[in-house]
Amino acid sequence: MCQLLGMNCNTPTDIVFSFEGFRRRAGLTDSHCDGFGIAFFEGKGVRIFRDNHPASHSPIADCVKQYNIKSLNVIAHIRKATQGKVTIENTHPFIREIWGENWVFAHNGNLKDLPDMSDSFCQPIGNTDSETAFCYMAEYLKNRFKRKPSEIEIFNAIQEVTKELAQHGTFNFILSNGEWMIAHCSTHLHYVMRKAPFGKAHRIDDDGVIDFSHYAKDGDKVNIITTFPLTKDEPWIKMEHGGFVFFKDGDKIAEVLGTPKEIADDGTLGDCGIPTIQAA
Amino acid sequence: MCQLLGMNCNTPTDIVFSFEGFRRRAGLTDSHCDGFGIAFFEGKGVRIFRDNHPASHSPIADCVKQYNIKSLNVIAHIRKATQGKVTIENTHPFIREIWGENWVFAHNGNLKDLPDMSDSFCQPIGNTDSETAFCYMAEYLKNRFKRKPSEIEIFNAIQEVTKELAQHGTFNFILSNGEWMIAHCSTHLHYVMRKAPFGKAHRIDDDGVIDFSHYAKDGDKVNIITTFPLTKDEPWIKMEHGGFVFFKDGDKIAEVLGTPKEIADDGTLGDCGIPTIQAA
């Protein structure tokens, strides 16, 4: 099972407090040890750090912590590969250029029998279902709109292509172009919206504590999206099956509510990074 | 003026000795202070580190040094922006997916009146001539070959599209897909081929010395391509105007000799990162 972490804010914020809890799940409090990746947007640019070592012990993750990068949009992923090699090219988040923007995507789930992309303009580099799905999405969007459309058109188009892809299996994802962040829930995804008055929060994974009032100022808005809550004492919202949230500048600007669905804990729901099974 | 550094080997090699001299040119022995980037291939995957701080003082560059990544193909770039913002999205090397592979590209030069790419499938994200030229190349190759052709077809196609782009100005570049490395010289590009018997080399930029015989074994082959030689006591080969080299697994598998050309040192030849000037 993999786990996802995303952050969207209205002021450049460092994600160290959340990431330090999250990365412990890669070997210490959980077993997502098959590499990690984290992408920080900086304007239209993006810095991506990846490692095929567990995030909890990776020197690359230590470097990320030390460098204390502040960003409006961050996406991170820790991987547990049930099948498929532990390689850099199979490490989330994936990145593609769409309409002259960097788009960054991380997935938790398990998609089967995805369309063959080997004659497409946008092709997967590794052999995960996740990257294939992202390429399918990129190709769909580029073919549908030659130039960047309005945000609401983008949000609608992403819902449509997601509906198509979700027929192939479990499809929790976080996606950002550096301006906004969209998350879709199939099974497990939670978010919390931090704003004034800021208080204390205790991390679940190591009891680390922070008082956000020492770091944030009135008017700051920070949204954290993740597979399972990272803190004990904050009002995390559980997304439902089929739900979408669309965050921009720290605000939730659109939402599609899902439907509650009994989730069978059969161990397959959280898989990711399985090899693409091409349609015949 | 920017500078380029590339390495192609037949055994995973760390580039620290060369990079430590090269990065001094970003503020200490020369003035290429407007950011840097370095890409390490690892199989089909690639790790790219970028910073908009000078490579000589960047904590990201320190992290690269500490982590001691070994790779068969590495491309690095230090930037001196004469025009155009110092931002992450304008930082070389640039990366695009072509035929399901990561292609990495770094440029030193100055291209004017490049074609407008705003309706293309592959669009630039920043506003440099370099990224626009790379997108033009990617679009050309993808349109010409739906699937990956033979290496010789790739090399020939790159020569053709380079001829077209070089009409727009100075176009020194290094390009790799992780399997091979191609370099083209308009004005300044040198390479050295290291193989047994290995001996000592002295860095030009800080007199650092290495005895390669302590690190390399018989049969190892390492090619270093760079704007200006990095060591004093090695047989660097100066490429000529219009020349191409094609390295794979530490061997030069193809070459197009250029023509000697008097190069005016008017200060413009080495520019890079200028804003794209769109054709009307």
GROMACS .gro file of N, CA and C in nm, chain B residues 1-4 22 30-32 34-35 77-82 92 107-109 130 172 188 227-228 269-274:
model
   93
  281MET      N    1   2.708   3.408  -1.997
  281MET     CA    2   2.749   3.284  -2.061
  281MET      C    3   2.725   3.164  -1.968
  282CYS      N    4   2.674   3.060  -2.025
  282CYS     CA    5   2.649   2.938  -1.947
  282CYS      C    6   2.759   2.837  -1.976
  283GLN      N    7   2.765   2.736  -1.896
  283GLN     CA    8   2.858   2.626  -1.927
  283GLN      C    9   2.788   2.492  -1.910
  284LEU      N   10   2.835   2.397  -1.990
  284LEU     CA   11   2.776   2.263  -1.996
  284LEU      C   12   2.874   2.159  -1.944
  302PHE      N   13   3.378   2.221  -1.188
  302PHE     CA   14   3.277   2.289  -1.269
  302PHE      C   15   3.195   2.388  -1.185
  310ASP      N   16   3.454   3.184  -1.208
  310ASP     CA   17   3.383   3.249  -1.318
  310ASP      C   18   3.247   3.291  -1.264
  311SER      N   19   3.164   3.351  -1.349
  311SER     CA   20   3.048   3.422  -1.296
  311SER      C   21   2.913   3.364  -1.339
  312HIS      N   22   2.907   3.230  -1.350
  312HIS     CA   23   2.781   3.166  -1.394
  312HIS      C   24   2.695   3.138  -1.272
  314ASP      N   25   2.367   3.219  -1.196
  314ASP     CA   26   2.221   3.229  -1.200
  314ASP      C   27   2.156   3.091  -1.202
  315GLY      N   28   2.191   3.011  -1.107
  315GLY     CA   29   2.128   2.881  -1.094
  315GLY      C   30   2.209   2.772  -1.160
  357HIS      N   31   2.458   2.188  -1.582
  357HIS     CA   32   2.456   2.320  -1.647
  357HIS      C   33   2.466   2.427  -1.540
  358ILE      N   34   2.553   2.523  -1.558
  358ILE     CA   35   2.553   2.641  -1.472
  358ILE      C   36   2.516   2.759  -1.559
  359ARG      N   37   2.431   2.844  -1.508
  359ARG     CA   38   2.367   2.945  -1.591
  359ARG      C   39   2.414   3.085  -1.557
  360LYS      N   40   2.437   3.161  -1.661
  360LYS     CA   41   2.448   3.305  -1.643
  360LYS      C   42   2.343   3.369  -1.733
  361ALA      N   43   2.237   3.415  -1.672
  361ALA     CA   44   2.126   3.472  -1.750
  361ALA      C   45   2.162   3.616  -1.785
  362THR      N   46   2.166   3.645  -1.912
  362THR     CA   47   2.192   3.783  -1.952
  362THR      C   48   2.060   3.858  -1.959
  372HIS      N   49   1.827   2.487  -1.660
  372HIS     CA   50   1.864   2.365  -1.733
  372HIS      C   51   1.913   2.262  -1.630
  387HIS      N   52   2.167   2.348  -2.283
  387HIS     CA   53   2.206   2.432  -2.396
  387HIS      C   54   2.293   2.548  -2.351
  388ASN      N   55   2.388   2.580  -2.433
  388ASN     CA   56   2.464   2.703  -2.417
  388ASN      C   57   2.458   2.774  -2.552
  389GLY      N   58   2.400   2.893  -2.552
  389GLY     CA   59   2.391   2.964  -2.678
  389GLY      C   60   2.283   3.068  -2.673
  410SER      N   61   1.624   2.815  -2.499
  410SER     CA   62   1.676   2.678  -2.487
  410SER      C   63   1.563   2.577  -2.476
  452ASN      N   64   2.514   2.524  -2.884
  452ASN     CA   65   2.591   2.416  -2.821
  452ASN      C   66   2.496   2.341  -2.729
  468HIS      N   67   3.177   2.654  -2.854
  468HIS     CA   68   3.271   2.603  -2.753
  468HIS      C   69   3.223   2.472  -2.694
  507THR      N   70   3.213   2.270  -2.173
  507THR     CA   71   3.234   2.392  -2.251
  507THR      C   72   3.384   2.422  -2.262
  508PHE      N   73   3.452   2.430  -2.149
  508PHE     CA   74   3.598   2.450  -2.148
  508PHE      C   75   3.661   2.343  -2.059
  549LEU      N   76   2.803   3.507  -2.767
  549LEU     CA   77   2.808   3.368  -2.810
  549LEU      C   78   2.772   3.270  -2.699
  550GLY      N   79   2.803   3.309  -2.580
  550GLY     CA   80   2.778   3.217  -2.471
  550GLY      C   81   2.650   3.243  -2.396
  551ASP      N   82   2.570   3.336  -2.437
  551ASP     CA   83   2.448   3.365  -2.364
  551ASP      C   84   2.357   3.245  -2.361
  552CYS      N   85   2.276   3.239  -2.261
  552CYS     CA   86   2.168   3.141  -2.265
  552CYS      C   87   2.061   3.184  -2.167
  553GLY      N   88   1.946   3.130  -2.188
  553GLY     CA   89   1.837   3.168  -2.100
  553GLY      C   90   1.773   3.299  -2.138
  554ILE      N   91   1.792   3.343  -2.261
  554ILE     CA   92   1.723   3.466  -2.301
  554ILE      C   93   1.577   3.434  -2.326
   0.00000   0.00000   0.00000
